[in-house]
């Protein structure tokens, strides 16, 4: 009898081994596309059963700087990816949980032949996760194909710009024409409340997904970006010409290389066409792309704390509680400074705000109000649909005076209001309670005579708040506390002054033909494909 039992156990083990499907896992992360995807191409080259896997990680979505708007944008991006996979015969395999635990269960149930993914490693948590996955794969003997990308493969001392452009010029990787059917079941789609994310009301949020990313890019390159990056534009003019691609790049619905090559192709056509204005704008745009990628690389070399992703505040600012009236007024756009309040309300309603205004908000909270930086940084992060932890916190640490690269940035909110929104269009759009004020009082309502206020039914402290602080005195005190000599310089990539970028004429203006009399959008095939 014992021999029969042993034979039965052996037969069951052999049956289990033979029934294992040996999966080639393509683990999607912030690369939600089928085009120009090195890890997907690697998995396809391995042959056999391919599982397009995405893991919803509770530890990430339960952080204090994530939000429902970010989750919904990610789900929309994933849904678009799923449609693309289904058109090719496959579909997304969804799981929730700790990554190594999910992989262990898949390996135990089905067998994993290889694991393919793009590494992140830009924050302590991402680097630790990548390390744990490598260790797990080595322990169980699974071949691992990790694609590092440009930001991790260039050393800090190399000619970064040259190497980055060399990478951008490489041919894009074609999407697979067909994929084998998914051979294992997928879990259902989670919802935001599964991770404790509360509704945050973002009625004008962008819609995620590659389809929308390509439409946005085509709009920008076909005329929408004509004035992008031009010096001294008002806020509303900047909004009208912004690419609005940052959230799509964050989720990887479109690759940097796809965007760069399309922009360079459009720029070359514009040079031939004689449209120097638009060509210059696209030159600035590609330079901005390079800065974005460089910032990702820089973030991987910055020491960040595991809890807040900000360096320790050496200035000992006291962290505000959620009940702190200063934090509440700042969060709800009721500081009494119109440009600040309009910026916050815009961000709450749209999930998008240009970087200089984000810096203005964060600087005011941590310098003028002297709030500890962690909570304001988290609040602002929650509101940004394009939140990417590494880049966000490296920039934030510079704004609030926690970086060796630059001193704290302490702008004058009234002066910036006059400079950036001279006609008050942005303020009037987002702060209707003071929209009827004449231009000369709109930027500093507390300076308006009572007759002007009463004529428009405005009672400061009731219909619109009085300023939280004397901004001049608060800035003076913050400078004294932050730097012994009281110096403060604008940050290199958050300069409110919006100085025009230097343009090498040899790259965009050489052999320029006569300018066209009209500026109708040129017709170009940008060689871009949606998920289809």
One Martini backbone bead per residue (centre of mass of N, CA, C, O) as a GRO file, in nm:
protein
  532
    1UNK     BB    1   0.057   0.061  -0.023
    2UNK     BB    2   0.286   0.275  -0.003
    3UNK     BB    3   0.365   0.244  -0.302
    4UNK     BB    4   0.097   0.346  -0.422
    5UNK     BB    5   0.107   0.626  -0.296
    6UNK     BB    6   0.376   0.714  -0.427
    7UNK     BB    7   0.283   0.678  -0.721
    8UNK     BB    8   0.052   0.882  -0.704
    9UNK     BB    9   0.223   1.129  -0.631
   10UNK     BB   10   0.403   1.119  -0.882
   11UNK     BB   11   0.177   1.148  -1.093
   12UNK     BB   12   0.077   1.423  -0.993
   13UNK     BB   13   0.344   1.576  -1.039
   14UNK     BB   14   0.366   1.520  -1.341
   15UNK     BB   15   0.098   1.650  -1.418
   16UNK     BB   16   0.170   1.934  -1.314
   17UNK     BB   17   0.421   1.980  -1.487
   18UNK     BB   18   0.281   1.933  -1.769
   19UNK     BB   19   0.053   2.165  -1.715
   20UNK     BB   20   0.250   2.374  -1.732
   21UNK     BB   21   0.289   2.672  -1.937
   22UNK     BB   22   0.519   2.857  -1.943
   23UNK     BB   23   0.564   3.177  -1.886
   24UNK     BB   24   0.584   3.494  -2.051
   25UNK     BB   25   0.649   3.783  -1.882
   26UNK     BB   26   0.490   4.105  -1.916
   27UNK     BB   27   0.567   4.381  -1.714
   28UNK     BB   28   0.369   4.635  -1.652
   29UNK     BB   29   0.390   4.989  -1.582
   30UNK     BB   30   0.525   5.287  -1.714
   31UNK     BB   31   0.433   5.124  -2.022
   32UNK     BB   32   0.131   5.176  -2.179
   33UNK     BB   33   0.221   4.992  -2.452
   34UNK     BB   34   0.310   4.847  -2.785
   35UNK     BB   35   0.494   5.069  -2.866
   36UNK     BB   36   0.809   5.102  -2.815
   37UNK     BB   37   0.874   4.798  -2.661
   38UNK     BB   38   1.124   4.615  -2.538
   39UNK     BB   39   0.994   4.403  -2.346
   40UNK     BB   40   0.783   4.296  -2.545
   41UNK     BB   41   0.982   4.206  -2.764
   42UNK     BB   42   1.131   4.005  -2.580
   43UNK     BB   43   0.887   3.821  -2.519
   44UNK     BB   44   0.825   3.748  -2.815
   45UNK     BB   45   1.108   3.618  -2.874
   46UNK     BB   46   1.061   3.374  -2.669
   47UNK     BB   47   0.789   3.276  -2.692
   48UNK     BB   48   0.505   3.135  -2.644
   49UNK     BB   49   0.360   3.222  -2.358
   50UNK     BB   50   0.194   3.536  -2.313
   51UNK     BB   51   0.189   3.773  -2.030
   52UNK     BB   52   0.011   4.064  -1.974
   53UNK     BB   53   0.114   4.232  -1.686
   54UNK     BB   54  -0.074   4.384  -1.411
   55UNK     BB   55  -0.004   4.553  -1.092
   56UNK     BB   56  -0.180   4.632  -0.818
   57UNK     BB   57  -0.049   4.843  -0.558
   58UNK     BB   58  -0.136   4.917  -0.243
   59UNK     BB   59   0.119   5.069  -0.139
   60UNK     BB   60   0.087   5.297  -0.345
   61UNK     BB   61  -0.231   5.381  -0.323
   62UNK     BB   62  -0.182   5.441   0.008
   63UNK     BB   63  -0.058   5.693  -0.023
   64UNK     BB   64  -0.045   6.045   0.048
   65UNK     BB   65   0.017   6.119  -0.288
   66UNK     BB   66  -0.238   5.983  -0.381
   67UNK     BB   67  -0.523   5.940  -0.620
   68UNK     BB   68  -0.804   5.914  -0.801
   69UNK     BB   69  -0.714   6.065  -1.059
   70UNK     BB   70  -0.468   5.883  -1.106
   71UNK     BB   71  -0.614   5.614  -1.115
   72UNK     BB   72  -0.809   5.675  -1.353
   73UNK     BB   73  -0.589   5.734  -1.558
   74UNK     BB   74  -0.459   5.454  -1.541
   75UNK     BB   75  -0.709   5.288  -1.624
   76UNK     BB   76  -0.744   5.419  -1.902
   77UNK     BB   77  -0.465   5.330  -2.004
   78UNK     BB   78  -0.517   5.025  -1.966
   79UNK     BB   79  -0.769   4.999  -2.146
   80UNK     BB   80  -0.620   5.076  -2.405
   81UNK     BB   81  -0.417   4.847  -2.392
   82UNK     BB   82  -0.623   4.615  -2.393
   83UNK     BB   83  -0.734   4.675  -2.675
   84UNK     BB   84  -0.467   4.626  -2.824
   85UNK     BB   85  -0.433   4.330  -2.734
   86UNK     BB   86  -0.704   4.223  -2.849
   87UNK     BB   87  -0.634   4.294  -3.150
   88UNK     BB   88  -0.387   4.062  -3.109
   89UNK     BB   89  -0.527   3.817  -2.911
   90UNK     BB   90  -0.519   3.943  -2.631
   91UNK     BB   91  -0.461   4.042  -2.277
   92UNK     BB   92  -0.494   4.150  -1.976
   93UNK     BB   93  -0.334   4.069  -1.663
   94UNK     BB   94  -0.479   4.096  -1.352
   95UNK     BB   95  -0.341   4.222  -1.041
   96UNK     BB   96  -0.318   4.212  -0.675
   97UNK     BB   97  -0.028   4.326  -0.495
   98UNK     BB   98   0.260   4.195  -0.426
   99UNK     BB   99   0.479   4.129  -0.659
  100UNK     BB  100   0.630   3.871  -0.552
  101UNK     BB  101   0.367   3.724  -0.473
  102UNK     BB  102   0.239   3.713  -0.751
  103UNK     BB  103   0.471   3.564  -0.892
  104UNK     BB  104   0.471   3.314  -0.709
  105UNK     BB  105   0.185   3.217  -0.779
  106UNK     BB  106   0.225   3.189  -1.083
  107UNK     BB  107   0.456   2.984  -1.063
  108UNK     BB  108   0.302   2.765  -0.900
  109UNK     BB  109   0.053   2.736  -1.111
  110UNK     BB  110   0.225   2.767  -1.415
  111UNK     BB  111   0.488   2.883  -1.474
  112UNK     BB  112   0.797   3.057  -1.532
  113UNK     BB  113   1.022   3.130  -1.794
  114UNK     BB  114   0.994   3.458  -1.804
  115UNK     BB  115   1.105   3.806  -1.734
  116UNK     BB  116   0.969   4.125  -1.846
  117UNK     BB  117   1.111   4.465  -1.798
  118UNK     BB  118   1.098   4.791  -1.679
  119UNK     BB  119   1.282   4.984  -1.501
  120UNK     BB  120   1.304   5.220  -1.242
  121UNK     BB  121   1.464   5.323  -0.965
  122UNK     BB  122   1.395   5.645  -0.853
  123UNK     BB  123   1.319   5.528  -0.577
  124UNK     BB  124   1.340   5.354  -0.299
  125UNK     BB  125   1.095   5.171  -0.365
  126UNK     BB  126   1.173   5.100  -0.658
  127UNK     BB  127   1.455   4.986  -0.602
  128UNK     BB  128   1.357   4.766  -0.405
  129UNK     BB  129   1.170   4.620  -0.599
  130UNK     BB  130   1.379   4.547  -0.811
  131UNK     BB  131   1.556   4.384  -0.616
  132UNK     BB  132   1.343   4.173  -0.531
  133UNK     BB  133   1.292   4.059  -0.814
  134UNK     BB  134   1.577   3.965  -0.868
  135UNK     BB  135   1.604   3.778  -0.624
  136UNK     BB  136   1.366   3.596  -0.690
  137UNK     BB  137   1.457   3.499  -0.972
  138UNK     BB  138   1.723   3.374  -0.874
  139UNK     BB  139   1.603   3.172  -0.666
  140UNK     BB  140   1.401   3.025  -0.892
  141UNK     BB  141   1.533   3.038  -1.191
  142UNK     BB  142   1.456   3.303  -1.360
  143UNK     BB  143   1.465   3.464  -1.636
  144UNK     BB  144   1.585   3.805  -1.671
  145UNK     BB  145   1.453   4.102  -1.853
  146UNK     BB  146   1.610   4.409  -1.811
  147UNK     BB  147   1.507   4.741  -1.890
  148UNK     BB  148   1.652   5.057  -1.835
  149UNK     BB  149   1.719   5.282  -2.009
  150UNK     BB  150   1.857   5.594  -2.041
  151UNK     BB  151   1.870   5.702  -1.738
  152UNK     BB  152   2.051   5.439  -1.634
  153UNK     BB  153   2.294   5.420  -1.869
  154UNK     BB  154   2.400   5.701  -1.767
  155UNK     BB  155   2.641   5.869  -1.647
  156UNK     BB  156   2.710   6.164  -1.478
  157UNK     BB  157   2.997   6.197  -1.664
  158UNK     BB  158   2.868   6.202  -1.922
  159UNK     BB  159   2.744   6.272  -2.241
  160UNK     BB  160   2.425   6.308  -2.217
  161UNK     BB  161   2.309   6.452  -2.467
  162UNK     BB  162   2.434   6.267  -2.680
  163UNK     BB  163   2.317   5.999  -2.575
  164UNK     BB  164   2.021   6.076  -2.585
  165UNK     BB  165   2.006   6.140  -2.893
  166UNK     BB  166   2.094   5.863  -2.984
  167UNK     BB  167   1.849   5.720  -2.863
  168UNK     BB  168   1.627   5.887  -3.016
  169UNK     BB  169   1.734   5.790  -3.314
  170UNK     BB  170   1.638   5.530  -3.285
  171UNK     BB  171   1.452   5.295  -3.378
  172UNK     BB  172   1.149   5.202  -3.349
  173UNK     BB  173   0.948   4.969  -3.199
  174UNK     BB  174   0.750   4.742  -3.307
  175UNK     BB  175   0.454   4.620  -3.300
  176UNK     BB  176   0.283   4.354  -3.263
  177UNK     BB  177   0.063   4.186  -3.472
  178UNK     BB  178   0.065   3.931  -3.272
  179UNK     BB  179  -0.093   3.730  -3.010
  180UNK     BB  180  -0.138   3.514  -2.784
  181UNK     BB  181  -0.351   3.387  -2.593
  182UNK     BB  182  -0.471   3.398  -2.290
  183UNK     BB  183  -0.406   3.121  -2.051
  184UNK     BB  184  -0.509   3.296  -1.808
  185UNK     BB  185  -0.668   3.436  -1.565
  186UNK     BB  186  -0.830   3.733  -1.477
  187UNK     BB  187  -0.883   3.984  -1.298
  188UNK     BB  188  -1.055   4.234  -1.201
  189UNK     BB  189  -1.146   4.555  -1.191
  190UNK     BB  190  -1.060   4.797  -1.003
  191UNK     BB  191  -1.125   5.041  -0.757
  192UNK     BB  192  -1.046   5.308  -0.572
  193UNK     BB  193  -1.181   5.207  -0.298
  194UNK     BB  194  -1.000   4.950  -0.264
  195UNK     BB  195  -0.757   5.175  -0.169
  196UNK     BB  196  -0.893   5.432  -0.019
  197UNK     BB  197  -0.997   5.623  -0.242
  198UNK     BB  198  -1.119   5.931  -0.271
  199UNK     BB  199  -1.316   6.157  -0.386
  200UNK     BB  200  -1.179   6.465  -0.572
  201UNK     BB  201  -1.294   6.630  -0.790
  202UNK     BB  202  -1.225   6.622  -1.151
  203UNK     BB  203  -1.397   6.744  -1.415
  204UNK     BB  204  -1.122   6.838  -1.612
  205UNK     BB  205  -0.985   6.584  -1.676
  206UNK     BB  206  -0.791   6.395  -1.828
  207UNK     BB  207  -0.762   6.139  -2.062
  208UNK     BB  208  -0.648   5.836  -2.088
  209UNK     BB  209  -0.427   5.711  -2.323
  210UNK     BB  210  -0.297   5.669  -2.636
  211UNK     BB  211  -0.512   5.791  -2.812
  212UNK     BB  212  -0.499   6.072  -2.668
  213UNK     BB  213  -0.196   6.122  -2.698
  214UNK     BB  214  -0.189   6.133  -3.010
  215UNK     BB  215  -0.392   6.358  -3.047
  216UNK     BB  216  -0.232   6.569  -2.884
  217UNK     BB  217   0.029   6.561  -3.051
  218UNK     BB  218  -0.096   6.639  -3.323
  219UNK     BB  219  -0.204   6.910  -3.234
  220UNK     BB  220   0.066   7.036  -3.151
  221UNK     BB  221   0.219   6.983  -3.439
  222UNK     BB  222  -0.031   7.131  -3.617
  223UNK     BB  223  -0.039   7.426  -3.414
  224UNK     BB  224  -0.079   7.435  -3.098
  225UNK     BB  225   0.257   7.490  -3.050
  226UNK     BB  226   0.354   7.767  -3.168
  227UNK     BB  227   0.396   7.922  -2.859
  228UNK     BB  228   0.575   7.742  -2.714
  229UNK     BB  229   0.783   7.887  -2.469
  230UNK     BB  230   0.732   8.170  -2.483
  231UNK     BB  231   0.800   8.467  -2.382
  232UNK     BB  232   0.573   8.639  -2.179
  233UNK     BB  233   0.335   8.473  -2.127
  234UNK     BB  234   0.046   8.414  -2.034
  235UNK     BB  235  -0.133   8.183  -1.879
  236UNK     BB  236  -0.352   8.143  -2.097
  237UNK     BB  237  -0.149   8.113  -2.330
  238UNK     BB  238  -0.003   7.866  -2.218
  239UNK     BB  239  -0.249   7.679  -2.205
  240UNK     BB  240  -0.318   7.694  -2.519
  241UNK     BB  241  -0.002   7.566  -2.591
  242UNK     BB  242   0.006   7.313  -2.444
  243UNK     BB  243   0.070   6.972  -2.469
  244UNK     BB  244  -0.037   6.770  -2.244
  245UNK     BB  245   0.187   6.505  -2.194
  246UNK     BB  246   0.284   6.433  -1.905
  247UNK     BB  247   0.083   6.207  -1.820
  248UNK     BB  248   0.150   6.016  -2.059
  249UNK     BB  249   0.451   5.989  -1.992
  250UNK     BB  250   0.417   5.876  -1.707
  251UNK     BB  251   0.251   5.612  -1.822
  252UNK     BB  252   0.360   5.532  -2.120
  253UNK     BB  253   0.167   5.569  -2.377
  254UNK     BB  254   0.420   5.732  -2.463
  255UNK     BB  255   0.724   5.785  -2.589
  256UNK     BB  256   0.988   5.986  -2.602
  257UNK     BB  257   1.079   5.899  -2.886
  258UNK     BB  258   0.818   5.952  -3.034
  259UNK     BB  259   0.798   6.252  -2.968
  260UNK     BB  260   1.074   6.346  -3.072
  261UNK     BB  261   1.051   6.247  -3.368
  262UNK     BB  262   0.796   6.406  -3.439
  263UNK     BB  263   0.911   6.688  -3.373
  264UNK     BB  264   1.154   6.678  -3.572
  265UNK     BB  265   0.987   6.641  -3.827
  266UNK     BB  266   0.823   6.901  -3.800
  267UNK     BB  267   1.061   7.098  -3.784
  268UNK     BB  268   1.181   7.038  -4.064
  269UNK     BB  269   0.927   7.126  -4.222
  270UNK     BB  270   0.923   7.421  -4.115
  271UNK     BB  271   1.190   7.509  -4.227
  272UNK     BB  272   1.116   7.459  -4.524
  273UNK     BB  273   0.851   7.651  -4.493
  274UNK     BB  274   0.946   7.916  -4.306
  275UNK     BB  275   0.860   7.854  -3.990
  276UNK     BB  276   1.025   7.983  -3.731
  277UNK     BB  277   0.835   7.998  -3.489
  278UNK     BB  278   0.754   7.696  -3.475
  279UNK     BB  279   1.037   7.573  -3.481
  280UNK     BB  280   1.128   7.703  -3.215
  281UNK     BB  281   0.912   7.572  -3.036
  282UNK     BB  282   1.008   7.275  -3.093
  283UNK     BB  283   1.286   7.311  -2.981
  284UNK     BB  284   1.198   7.370  -2.693
  285UNK     BB  285   1.046   7.103  -2.655
  286UNK     BB  286   1.292   6.907  -2.688
  287UNK     BB  287   1.450   7.031  -2.453
  288UNK     BB  288   1.239   6.958  -2.239
  289UNK     BB  289   1.259   6.654  -2.273
  290UNK     BB  290   1.554   6.633  -2.184
  291UNK     BB  291   1.511   6.749  -1.899
  292UNK     BB  292   1.320   6.531  -1.805
  293UNK     BB  293   1.518   6.293  -1.833
  294UNK     BB  294   1.739   6.411  -1.652
  295UNK     BB  295   1.564   6.421  -1.395
  296UNK     BB  296   1.532   6.120  -1.366
  297UNK     BB  297   1.831   6.063  -1.329
  298UNK     BB  298   1.877   6.249  -1.083
  299UNK     BB  299   1.676   6.105  -0.888
  300UNK     BB  300   1.857   5.839  -0.856
  301UNK     BB  301   2.090   6.028  -0.683
  302UNK     BB  302   1.891   6.094  -0.456
  303UNK     BB  303   1.839   6.139  -0.119
  304UNK     BB  304   1.558   5.976   0.014
  305UNK     BB  305   1.296   5.932   0.195
  306UNK     BB  306   1.059   5.681   0.254
  307UNK     BB  307   0.812   5.861   0.348
  308UNK     BB  308   0.834   6.155   0.163
  309UNK     BB  309   1.071   6.209  -0.054
  310UNK     BB  310   1.221   6.402   0.142
  311UNK     BB  311   1.432   6.572   0.280
  312UNK     BB  312   1.540   6.679   0.555
  313UNK     BB  313   1.443   6.948   0.751
  314UNK     BB  314   1.682   7.187   0.847
  315UNK     BB  315   1.458   7.426   0.936
  316UNK     BB  316   1.228   7.328   1.133
  317UNK     BB  317   0.951   7.291   1.025
  318UNK     BB  318   0.628   7.261   1.115
  319UNK     BB  319   0.406   7.026   1.092
  320UNK     BB  320   0.097   7.018   0.967
  321UNK     BB  321  -0.215   6.983   1.028
  322UNK     BB  322  -0.524   6.932   0.891
  323UNK     BB  323  -0.640   7.173   1.093
  324UNK     BB  324  -0.480   7.388   0.978
  325UNK     BB  325  -0.573   7.694   0.857
  326UNK     BB  326  -0.344   7.738   0.654
  327UNK     BB  327  -0.368   7.472   0.498
  328UNK     BB  328  -0.668   7.499   0.428
  329UNK     BB  329  -0.652   7.764   0.268
  330UNK     BB  330  -0.448   7.665   0.058
  331UNK     BB  331  -0.603   7.407  -0.045
  332UNK     BB  332  -0.883   7.595  -0.112
  333UNK     BB  333  -0.818   7.881  -0.226
  334UNK     BB  334  -0.789   8.096   0.064
  335UNK     BB  335  -0.543   8.329   0.102
  336UNK     BB  336  -0.592   8.624  -0.062
  337UNK     BB  337  -0.431   8.536  -0.326
  338UNK     BB  338  -0.532   8.521  -0.641
  339UNK     BB  339  -0.318   8.350  -0.790
  340UNK     BB  340  -0.305   8.120  -0.590
  341UNK     BB  341  -0.609   8.046  -0.588
  342UNK     BB  342  -0.637   7.995  -0.891
  343UNK     BB  343  -0.427   7.769  -0.909
  344UNK     BB  344  -0.559   7.571  -0.711
  345UNK     BB  345  -0.838   7.550  -0.853
  346UNK     BB  346  -0.730   7.449  -1.121
  347UNK     BB  347  -0.597   7.190  -1.014
  348UNK     BB  348  -0.852   7.064  -0.891
  349UNK     BB  349  -1.025   7.063  -1.172
  350UNK     BB  350  -0.775   6.938  -1.381
  351UNK     BB  351  -0.471   6.831  -1.285
  352UNK     BB  352  -0.343   7.106  -1.405
  353UNK     BB  353  -0.014   7.280  -1.399
  354UNK     BB  354   0.219   7.477  -1.431
  355UNK     BB  355   0.526   7.463  -1.285
  356UNK     BB  356   0.551   7.759  -1.179
  357UNK     BB  357   0.281   7.747  -1.011
  358UNK     BB  358   0.355   7.514  -0.831
  359UNK     BB  359   0.597   7.655  -0.704
  360UNK     BB  360   0.440   7.892  -0.586
  361UNK     BB  361   0.266   7.727  -0.393
  362UNK     BB  362   0.492   7.578  -0.233
  363UNK     BB  363   0.648   7.828  -0.143
  364UNK     BB  364   0.427   7.966   0.022
  365UNK     BB  365   0.381   7.737   0.231
  366UNK     BB  366   0.705   7.708   0.321
  367UNK     BB  367   0.770   8.026   0.352
  368UNK     BB  368   0.542   8.226   0.421
  369UNK     BB  369   0.398   8.004   0.625
  370UNK     BB  370   0.598   7.793   0.749
  371UNK     BB  371   0.558   7.504   0.655
  372UNK     BB  372   0.591   7.199   0.649
  373UNK     BB  373   0.667   7.016   0.353
  374UNK     BB  374   0.513   6.746   0.339
  375UNK     BB  375   0.208   6.812   0.320
  376UNK     BB  376   0.205   7.010   0.079
  377UNK     BB  377   0.339   6.810  -0.118
  378UNK     BB  378   0.113   6.597  -0.102
  379UNK     BB  379  -0.126   6.768  -0.191
  380UNK     BB  380  -0.011   6.847  -0.468
  381UNK     BB  381   0.031   6.560  -0.574
  382UNK     BB  382  -0.268   6.467  -0.569
  383UNK     BB  383  -0.356   6.691  -0.796
  384UNK     BB  384  -0.161   6.547  -0.996
  385UNK     BB  385  -0.188   6.355  -1.273
  386UNK     BB  386   0.145   6.361  -1.337
  387UNK     BB  387   0.251   6.198  -1.107
  388UNK     BB  388   0.611   6.163  -1.032
  389UNK     BB  389   0.791   6.107  -0.769
  390UNK     BB  390   1.083   6.173  -0.844
  391UNK     BB  391   1.050   6.445  -0.996
  392UNK     BB  392   0.878   6.594  -0.791
  393UNK     BB  393   1.075   6.586  -0.534
  394UNK     BB  394   1.318   6.720  -0.658
  395UNK     BB  395   1.178   6.987  -0.721
  396UNK     BB  396   1.064   7.046  -0.437
  397UNK     BB  397   1.338   7.061  -0.282
  398UNK     BB  398   1.423   7.324  -0.430
  399UNK     BB  399   1.191   7.518  -0.365
  400UNK     BB  400   1.217   7.468  -0.025
  401UNK     BB  401   1.536   7.435   0.058
  402UNK     BB  402   1.662   7.101   0.016
  403UNK     BB  403   1.892   7.187  -0.188
  404UNK     BB  404   2.218   7.218  -0.321
  405UNK     BB  405   2.149   7.342  -0.611
  406UNK     BB  406   1.941   7.545  -0.456
  407UNK     BB  407   1.772   7.781  -0.337
  408UNK     BB  408   1.513   7.911  -0.235
  409UNK     BB  409   1.186   7.997  -0.361
  410UNK     BB  410   1.077   8.358  -0.329
  411UNK     BB  411   0.815   8.492  -0.443
  412UNK     BB  412   0.596   8.745  -0.549
  413UNK     BB  413   0.258   8.712  -0.579
  414UNK     BB  414   0.187   8.995  -0.695
  415UNK     BB  415   0.400   9.031  -0.913
  416UNK     BB  416   0.325   8.768  -1.064
  417UNK     BB  417   0.037   8.850  -1.129
  418UNK     BB  418   0.106   9.098  -1.306
  419UNK     BB  419   0.291   8.938  -1.507
  420UNK     BB  420   0.106   8.667  -1.579
  421UNK     BB  421  -0.197   8.838  -1.533
  422UNK     BB  422  -0.265   9.134  -1.654
  423UNK     BB  423  -0.590   9.088  -1.735
  424UNK     BB  424  -0.719   8.858  -1.533
  425UNK     BB  425  -0.829   8.592  -1.668
  426UNK     BB  426  -0.747   8.369  -1.470
  427UNK     BB  427  -0.874   8.482  -1.212
  428UNK     BB  428  -1.169   8.516  -1.319
  429UNK     BB  429  -1.220   8.215  -1.379
  430UNK     BB  430  -1.151   8.108  -1.060
  431UNK     BB  431  -1.260   8.402  -0.919
  432UNK     BB  432  -1.572   8.520  -0.924
  433UNK     BB  433  -1.593   8.704  -0.656
  434UNK     BB  434  -1.368   8.922  -0.816
  435UNK     BB  435  -1.424   8.974  -1.130
  436UNK     BB  436  -1.535   9.290  -1.112
  437UNK     BB  437  -1.276   9.399  -1.070
  438UNK     BB  438  -1.048   9.599  -1.140
  439UNK     BB  439  -0.731   9.561  -1.242
  440UNK     BB  440  -0.588   9.741  -1.012
  441UNK     BB  441  -0.731   9.528  -0.779
  442UNK     BB  442  -0.717   9.218  -0.844
  443UNK     BB  443  -0.419   9.141  -0.721
  444UNK     BB  444  -0.504   9.346  -0.453
  445UNK     BB  445  -0.788   9.385  -0.286
  446UNK     BB  446  -0.689   9.525  -0.011
  447UNK     BB  447  -0.625   9.804  -0.184
  448UNK     BB  448  -0.907   9.863  -0.215
  449UNK     BB  449  -1.154  10.056  -0.194
  450UNK     BB  450  -1.458  10.040  -0.050
  451UNK     BB  451  -1.615  10.142  -0.296
  452UNK     BB  452  -1.517   9.923  -0.497
  453UNK     BB  453  -1.616   9.680  -0.337
  454UNK     BB  454  -1.920   9.760  -0.292
  455UNK     BB  455  -1.992   9.789  -0.598
  456UNK     BB  456  -1.937   9.448  -0.609
  457UNK     BB  457  -2.008   9.294  -0.335
  458UNK     BB  458  -1.740   9.315  -0.153
  459UNK     BB  459  -1.624   9.129   0.142
  460UNK     BB  460  -1.367   9.116   0.323
  461UNK     BB  461  -1.386   8.794   0.487
  462UNK     BB  462  -1.633   8.675   0.306
  463UNK     BB  463  -1.626   8.665  -0.016
  464UNK     BB  464  -1.316   8.729   0.051
  465UNK     BB  465  -1.016   8.690   0.170
  466UNK     BB  466  -0.780   8.775   0.357
  467UNK     BB  467  -0.466   8.782   0.401
  468UNK     BB  468  -0.268   8.567   0.578
  469UNK     BB  469  -0.022   8.759   0.499
  470UNK     BB  470   0.263   8.946   0.492
  471UNK     BB  471   0.447   8.892   0.219
  472UNK     BB  472   0.697   9.067   0.268
  473UNK     BB  473   0.765   8.987   0.561
  474UNK     BB  474   0.766   8.677   0.514
  475UNK     BB  475   0.995   8.671   0.306
  476UNK     BB  476   1.212   8.801   0.479
  477UNK     BB  477   1.209   8.582   0.703
  478UNK     BB  478   1.266   8.335   0.523
  479UNK     BB  479   1.541   8.428   0.420
  480UNK     BB  480   1.676   8.442   0.695
  481UNK     BB  481   1.633   8.134   0.767
  482UNK     BB  482   1.754   8.000   0.494
  483UNK     BB  483   1.971   8.247   0.460
  484UNK     BB  484   2.215   8.444   0.584
  485UNK     BB  485   2.213   8.656   0.319
  486UNK     BB  486   1.913   8.653   0.181
  487UNK     BB  487   1.925   8.484  -0.065
  488UNK     BB  488   1.745   8.460  -0.392
  489UNK     BB  489   1.689   8.225  -0.652
  490UNK     BB  490   1.596   8.110  -0.928
  491UNK     BB  491   1.522   7.836  -1.081
  492UNK     BB  492   1.618   7.682  -1.369
  493UNK     BB  493   1.310   7.516  -1.409
  494UNK     BB  494   1.124   7.768  -1.240
  495UNK     BB  495   1.111   8.031  -1.400
  496UNK     BB  496   0.903   8.305  -1.402
  497UNK     BB  497   1.044   8.492  -1.617
  498UNK     BB  498   1.074   8.349  -1.889
  499UNK     BB  499   1.322   8.308  -2.048
  500UNK     BB  500   1.464   8.286  -2.332
  501UNK     BB  501   1.584   8.047  -2.515
  502UNK     BB  502   1.853   7.932  -2.654
  503UNK     BB  503   1.926   7.943  -3.009
  504UNK     BB  504   2.044   7.750  -3.265
  505UNK     BB  505   2.042   7.859  -3.580
  506UNK     BB  506   2.176   7.613  -3.725
  507UNK     BB  507   1.923   7.411  -3.652
  508UNK     BB  508   1.657   7.607  -3.771
  509UNK     BB  509   1.763   7.854  -3.991
  510UNK     BB  510   1.884   7.716  -4.213
  511UNK     BB  511   1.782   7.786  -4.522
  512UNK     BB  512   1.558   7.986  -4.503
  513UNK     BB  513   1.276   8.057  -4.623
  514UNK     BB  514   1.028   8.226  -4.699
  515UNK     BB  515   0.774   8.343  -4.548
  516UNK     BB  516   0.463   8.287  -4.490
  517UNK     BB  517   0.170   8.453  -4.491
  518UNK     BB  518   0.056   8.205  -4.370
  519UNK     BB  519  -0.053   7.974  -4.074
  520UNK     BB  520  -0.127   7.706  -4.163
  521UNK     BB  521  -0.135   7.391  -4.111
  522UNK     BB  522   0.067   7.151  -4.170
  523UNK     BB  523   0.090   6.855  -4.359
  524UNK     BB  524   0.142   6.560  -4.165
  525UNK     BB  525   0.317   6.255  -4.123
  526UNK     BB  526   0.415   6.125  -3.803
  527UNK     BB  527   0.421   5.816  -3.763
  528UNK     BB  528   0.164   5.759  -3.581
  529UNK     BB  529   0.019   5.536  -3.337
  530UNK     BB  530  -0.206   5.389  -3.200
  531UNK     BB  531  -0.293   5.099  -3.048
  532UNK     BB  532  -0.368   4.964  -3.329
   0.00000   0.00000   0.00000
